[in-house]
mmCIF file of C-alpha atoms in Angstrom:
data_model
loop_
_atom_site.group_PDB
_atom_site.id
_atom_site.type_symbol
_atom_site.label_atom_id
_atom_site.label_comp_id
_atom_site.label_asym_id
_atom_site.label_seq_id
_atom_site.Cartn_x
_atom_site.Cartn_y
_atom_site.Cartn_z
ATOM 1 C CA MET T 1 -13.597 25.382 -36.422
ATOM 2 C CA SER T 2 -12.688 23.116 -33.640
ATOM 3 C CA LYS T 3 -12.654 19.436 -33.840
ATOM 4 C CA PRO T 4 -15.132 17.467 -31.723
ATOM 5 C CA GLN T 5 -13.368 15.942 -28.813
ATOM 6 C CA PRO T 6 -13.710 12.162 -28.624
ATOM 7 C CA GLN T 7 -15.815 11.102 -25.655
ATOM 8 C CA GLN T 8 -13.914 9.783 -22.625
ATOM 9 C CA GLN T 9 -15.444 6.176 -21.692
ATOM 10 C CA THR T 10 -15.917 5.671 -18.235
ATOM 11 C CA PRO T 11 -14.485 2.444 -16.950
ATOM 12 C CA PRO T 12 -16.954 -0.535 -16.095
ATOM 13 C CA PHE T 13 -15.130 -0.377 -12.510
ATOM 14 C CA PRO T 14 -12.919 1.880 -10.649
ATOM 15 C CA ASN T 15 -9.276 1.251 -10.019
ATOM 16 C CA LYS T 16 -9.793 0.675 -6.534
ATOM 17 C CA TYR T 17 -9.326 -3.081 -5.165
ATOM 18 C CA HIS T 18 -10.183 -4.305 -1.505
ATOM 19 C CA VAL T 19 -8.140 -7.028 -0.159
ATOM 20 C CA LYS T 20 -10.235 -9.980 0.816
ATOM 21 C CA LEU T 21 -9.175 -13.400 2.186
ATOM 22 C CA VAL T 22 -11.015 -16.770 1.621
ATOM 23 C CA SER T 23 -10.437 -20.198 3.169
ATOM 24 C CA SER T 24 -7.720 -22.466 1.989
ATOM 25 C CA SER T 25 -10.565 -24.737 0.466
ATOM 26 C CA ASP T 26 -11.564 -21.955 -1.892
ATOM 27 C CA SER T 27 -8.288 -20.884 -2.998
ATOM 28 C CA LYS T 28 -7.618 -20.440 -6.597
ATOM 29 C CA ALA T 29 -4.730 -19.826 -8.862
ATOM 30 C CA CYS T 30 -2.902 -16.573 -8.719
ATOM 31 C CA ILE T 31 -3.246 -14.590 -11.981
ATOM 32 C CA ILE T 32 0.551 -14.169 -12.079
ATOM 33 C CA CYS T 33 2.213 -17.076 -10.865
ATOM 34 C CA TYR T 34 -0.591 -19.619 -10.849
ATOM 35 C CA LYS T 35 0.046 -20.697 -7.208
ATOM 36 C CA PRO T 36 -2.869 -21.451 -5.088
ATOM 37 C CA SER T 37 -3.721 -18.260 -3.207
ATOM 38 C CA THR T 38 -6.326 -17.133 -0.668
ATOM 39 C CA THR T 39 -6.145 -13.521 -1.210
ATOM 40 C CA VAL T 40 -8.719 -11.941 -3.457
ATOM 41 C CA LEU T 41 -8.594 -8.438 -4.985
ATOM 42 C CA LEU T 42 -12.285 -7.154 -5.458
ATOM 43 C CA ALA T 43 -12.876 -4.113 -7.325
ATOM 44 C CA ASP T 44 -15.346 -1.227 -5.932
ATOM 45 C CA GLY T 45 -18.736 -2.030 -7.017
ATOM 46 C CA ASN T 46 -17.939 -5.882 -7.511
ATOM 47 C CA GLY T 47 -17.082 -5.238 -11.237
ATOM 48 C CA ASP T 48 -13.838 -7.279 -11.142
ATOM 49 C CA PHE T 49 -11.980 -9.637 -8.829
ATOM 50 C CA PHE T 50 -9.235 -12.044 -9.201
ATOM 51 C CA TYR T 51 -6.764 -14.071 -7.004
ATOM 52 C CA VAL T 52 -3.109 -12.912 -6.321
ATOM 53 C CA CYS T 53 -0.399 -13.966 -3.907
ATOM 54 C CA PRO T 54 0.223 -11.455 -1.028
ATOM 55 C CA GLY T 55 3.832 -11.211 -2.196
ATOM 56 C CA HIS T 56 2.661 -9.729 -5.552
ATOM 57 C CA LEU T 57 0.895 -6.759 -3.631
ATOM 58 C CA LEU T 58 4.446 -5.599 -2.606
ATOM 59 C CA ASP T 59 5.421 -5.168 -6.320
ATOM 60 C CA GLU T 60 5.101 -1.632 -7.317
ATOM 61 C CA GLN T 61 4.957 -2.616 -10.925
ATOM 62 C CA PHE T 62 1.747 -4.727 -10.140
ATOM 63 C CA ALA T 63 -0.123 -2.516 -7.521
ATOM 64 C CA SER T 64 0.412 -0.009 -5.081
ATOM 65 C CA PRO T 65 -1.477 0.469 -1.674
ATOM 66 C CA ILE T 66 -3.921 3.477 -1.152
ATOM 67 C CA HIS T 67 -2.740 4.975 1.996
ATOM 68 C CA PRO T 68 -5.481 5.689 4.655
ATOM 69 C CA GLN T 69 -5.427 8.451 7.230
ATOM 70 C CA GLU T 70 -4.391 6.140 9.870
ATOM 71 C CA TYR T 71 -1.177 5.319 7.825
ATOM 72 C CA SER T 72 -0.394 8.872 7.028
ATOM 73 C CA ASP T 73 -0.605 9.556 10.888
ATOM 74 C CA LEU T 74 1.690 6.701 11.773
ATOM 75 C CA ILE T 75 4.161 8.009 9.157
ATOM 76 C CA SER T 76 4.017 11.604 10.469
ATOM 77 C CA SER T 77 4.705 10.474 14.161
ATOM 78 C CA GLN T 78 7.553 8.217 12.882
ATOM 79 C CA LYS T 79 9.053 11.261 11.375
ATOM 80 C CA GLU T 80 8.298 13.446 14.438
ATOM 81 C CA LEU T 81 10.225 10.944 16.491
ATOM 82 C CA THR T 82 13.008 10.575 14.162
ATOM 83 C CA ASP T 83 13.496 14.398 14.224
ATOM 84 C CA LYS T 84 13.200 14.453 18.072
ATOM 85 C CA LYS T 85 15.778 11.668 18.422
ATOM 86 C CA ALA T 86 18.179 13.611 16.050
ATOM 87 C CA LYS T 87 17.828 16.539 18.158
ATOM 88 C CA LEU T 88 18.310 14.653 21.460
ATOM 89 C CA GLU T 89 21.497 12.997 19.997
ATOM 90 C CA LYS T 90 22.826 16.394 19.107
ATOM 91 C CA ASP T 91 21.965 17.860 22.516
ATOM 92 C CA LEU T 92 23.625 14.755 24.270
ATOM 93 C CA GLU T 93 26.799 15.465 22.315
ATOM 94 C CA MET T 94 26.838 18.775 23.617
ATOM 95 C CA GLU T 95 26.338 17.914 27.330
ATOM 96 C CA LYS T 96 28.579 14.991 27.130
ATOM 97 C CA PRO T 97 31.034 14.825 30.150
ATOM 98 C CA TYR T 98 34.620 15.310 29.193
ATOM 99 C CA ILE T 99 37.673 14.365 31.133
ATOM 100 C CA TRP T 100 38.510 18.017 31.790
ATOM 101 C CA ASN T 101 35.382 18.420 33.331
ATOM 102 C CA THR T 102 35.879 15.692 35.736
ATOM 103 C CA VAL T 103 39.156 16.943 36.513
ATOM 104 C CA ALA T 104 37.681 20.117 37.434
ATOM 105 C CA GLY T 105 35.417 18.472 39.660
ATOM 106 C CA TYR T 106 32.164 19.437 38.002
ATOM 107 C CA TRP T 107 30.538 16.164 37.560
ATOM 108 C CA LYS T 108 31.860 14.730 40.908
ATOM 109 C CA ASP T 109 29.904 17.403 42.749
ATOM 110 C CA LYS T 110 26.562 16.573 41.224
ATOM 111 C CA LYS T 111 26.910 12.856 41.568
ATOM 112 C CA GLU T 112 27.704 13.295 45.192
ATOM 113 C CA LYS T 113 24.758 15.427 45.892
ATOM 114 C CA GLY T 114 22.525 12.813 44.292
ATOM 115 C CA GLU T 115 21.413 15.191 41.656
ATOM 116 C CA GLU T 116 20.601 14.031 38.168
ATOM 117 C CA THR T 117 22.739 15.805 35.507
ATOM 118 C CA LYS T 118 21.364 17.183 32.271
ATOM 119 C CA TYR T 119 23.392 14.386 30.436
ATOM 120 C CA ASP T 120 21.576 11.910 32.659
ATOM 121 C CA LYS T 121 18.276 13.224 31.892
ATOM 122 C CA LEU T 122 18.935 13.668 28.159
ATOM 123 C CA LYS T 123 20.293 10.056 28.015
ATOM 124 C CA LYS T 124 17.058 8.799 29.730
ATOM 125 C CA GLU T 125 14.927 10.570 27.277
ATOM 126 C CA LEU T 126 16.701 9.378 24.261
ATOM 127 C CA GLY T 127 16.396 5.960 25.430
ATOM 128 C CA GLU T 128 12.695 6.388 25.745
ATOM 129 C CA VAL T 129 12.225 8.089 22.367
ATOM 130 C CA THR T 130 14.316 5.337 20.643
ATOM 131 C CA LYS T 131 12.111 2.721 22.077
ATOM 132 C CA GLY T 132 9.003 4.735 20.878
ATOM 133 C CA LEU T 133 10.523 5.072 17.418
ATOM 134 C CA GLU T 134 11.286 1.281 17.345
ATOM 135 C CA ASP T 135 7.514 0.723 18.025
ATOM 136 C CA LYS T 136 6.315 3.105 15.419
ATOM 137 C CA THR T 137 8.697 1.625 12.847
ATOM 138 C CA LYS T 138 7.233 -1.992 13.493
ATOM 139 C CA SER T 139 3.750 -0.601 13.365
ATOM 140 C CA VAL T 140 4.483 1.085 9.756
ATOM 141 C CA ASN T 141 6.377 -1.890 8.432
ATOM 142 C CA GLY T 142 3.737 -4.413 9.577
ATOM 143 C CA TYR T 143 0.807 -2.341 8.563
ATOM 144 C CA LYS T 144 -1.806 -4.246 6.493
ATOM 145 C CA PHE T 145 -3.239 -2.214 3.563
ATOM 146 C CA LYS T 146 -6.795 -2.886 2.636
ATOM 147 C CA LEU T 147 -7.161 -0.863 -0.566
ATOM 148 C CA TYR T 148 -4.963 -1.136 -3.589
ATOM 149 C CA LYS T 149 -4.589 0.591 -6.871
ATOM 150 C CA LEU T 150 -3.455 -1.512 -9.869
ATOM 151 C CA HIS T 151 -0.503 -0.317 -12.211
ATOM 152 C CA GLN T 152 -2.106 1.276 -15.239
ATOM 153 C CA ASP T 153 -1.025 -1.573 -17.540
ATOM 154 C CA ILE T 154 -2.503 -4.233 -15.360
ATOM 155 C CA TYR T 155 -5.713 -2.273 -14.932
ATOM 156 C CA LYS T 156 -5.942 -1.760 -18.776
ATOM 157 C CA GLY T 157 -5.637 -5.713 -19.169
ATOM 158 C CA ARG T 158 -8.449 -6.000 -16.575
ATOM 159 C CA ILE T 159 -10.737 -3.759 -18.272
ATOM 160 C CA MET T 160 -10.032 -5.501 -21.771
ATOM 161 C CA ALA T 161 -10.682 -9.016 -20.120
ATOM 162 C CA HIS T 162 -13.869 -7.502 -18.603
ATOM 163 C CA GLN T 163 -14.933 -6.215 -22.050
ATOM 164 C CA LYS T 164 -14.062 -9.408 -23.944
ATOM 165 C CA LYS T 165 -16.262 -11.365 -21.411
ATOM 166 C CA VAL T 166 -19.206 -8.866 -21.945
ATOM 167 C CA TYR T 167 -18.678 -9.114 -25.702
ATOM 168 C CA SER T 168 -18.609 -12.968 -25.511
ATOM 169 C CA VAL T 169 -21.885 -12.973 -23.656
ATOM 170 C CA GLN T 170 -23.601 -10.541 -26.193
ATOM 171 C CA ARG T 171 -22.337 -12.715 -29.066
ATOM 172 C CA ALA T 172 -23.618 -15.805 -27.693
ATOM 173 C CA THR T 173 -27.089 -14.416 -27.008
ATOM 174 C CA LYS T 174 -27.159 -13.136 -30.667
ATOM 175 C CA ILE T 175 -26.276 -16.294 -32.157
ATOM 176 C CA GLN T 176 -29.051 -17.981 -30.255
ATOM 177 C CA GLN T 177 -31.801 -15.459 -31.571
ATOM 178 C CA GLU T 178 -33.814 -16.498 -34.545
ATOM 179 C CA GLY T 179 -32.916 -15.113 -37.770
ATOM 180 C CA PHE T 180 -29.098 -14.603 -36.995
ATOM 181 C CA PHE T 181 -28.076 -17.247 -39.530
ATOM 182 C CA PRO T 182 -29.558 -17.228 -43.232
ATOM 183 C CA SER T 183 -32.218 -19.667 -43.753
ATOM 184 C CA VAL T 184 -32.072 -22.274 -46.506
ATOM 185 C CA PRO T 185 -34.228 -21.223 -49.490
ATOM 186 C CA SER T 186 -37.728 -22.936 -49.637
ATOM 187 C CA HIS T 187 -38.827 -22.418 -53.347
ATOM 188 C CA ASN T 188 -38.780 -25.449 -55.627
ATOM 189 C CA LEU T 189 -36.239 -25.905 -58.401
ATOM 190 C CA GLU T 190 -38.097 -27.545 -61.216
#
């Protein structure tokens, strides 16, 4: 006979938080360092929110960004440019003019005719690729993520705080109901 499996409770809100900014007059204490912060993490479905400093979002032990397709495209194009740059550097090294070529007159003839050598073309192309790679790297490093996933321990703490709040509200309403506390006996003692 198989044992019945315990039911998995679905969390009250998903582990997907949107980054929102508020005005400085609406800033509140960060949940980690208690400094005033204007950055708010808001759970999908508005089930949870809290204030946090932007620096804490860089900590992998607190939260990790959810990479959108746009960011993945930037990373892939950066990798392509890096590979292309490495190939061009290798080709450039192969075409590099050495002293024995100038002695033989090979490079001198090309320069006098005004022709652009393969080395010059590769050098120019390498400069363009390097500039493009620098731009992509700046874009990747400066990318502002809008969605974050909390570390599992932090997320569990947020769920526990939410459940504690719900329990407190339920308890307060039960206390207000008539008949919650026992009543004083009404019969006479004689």
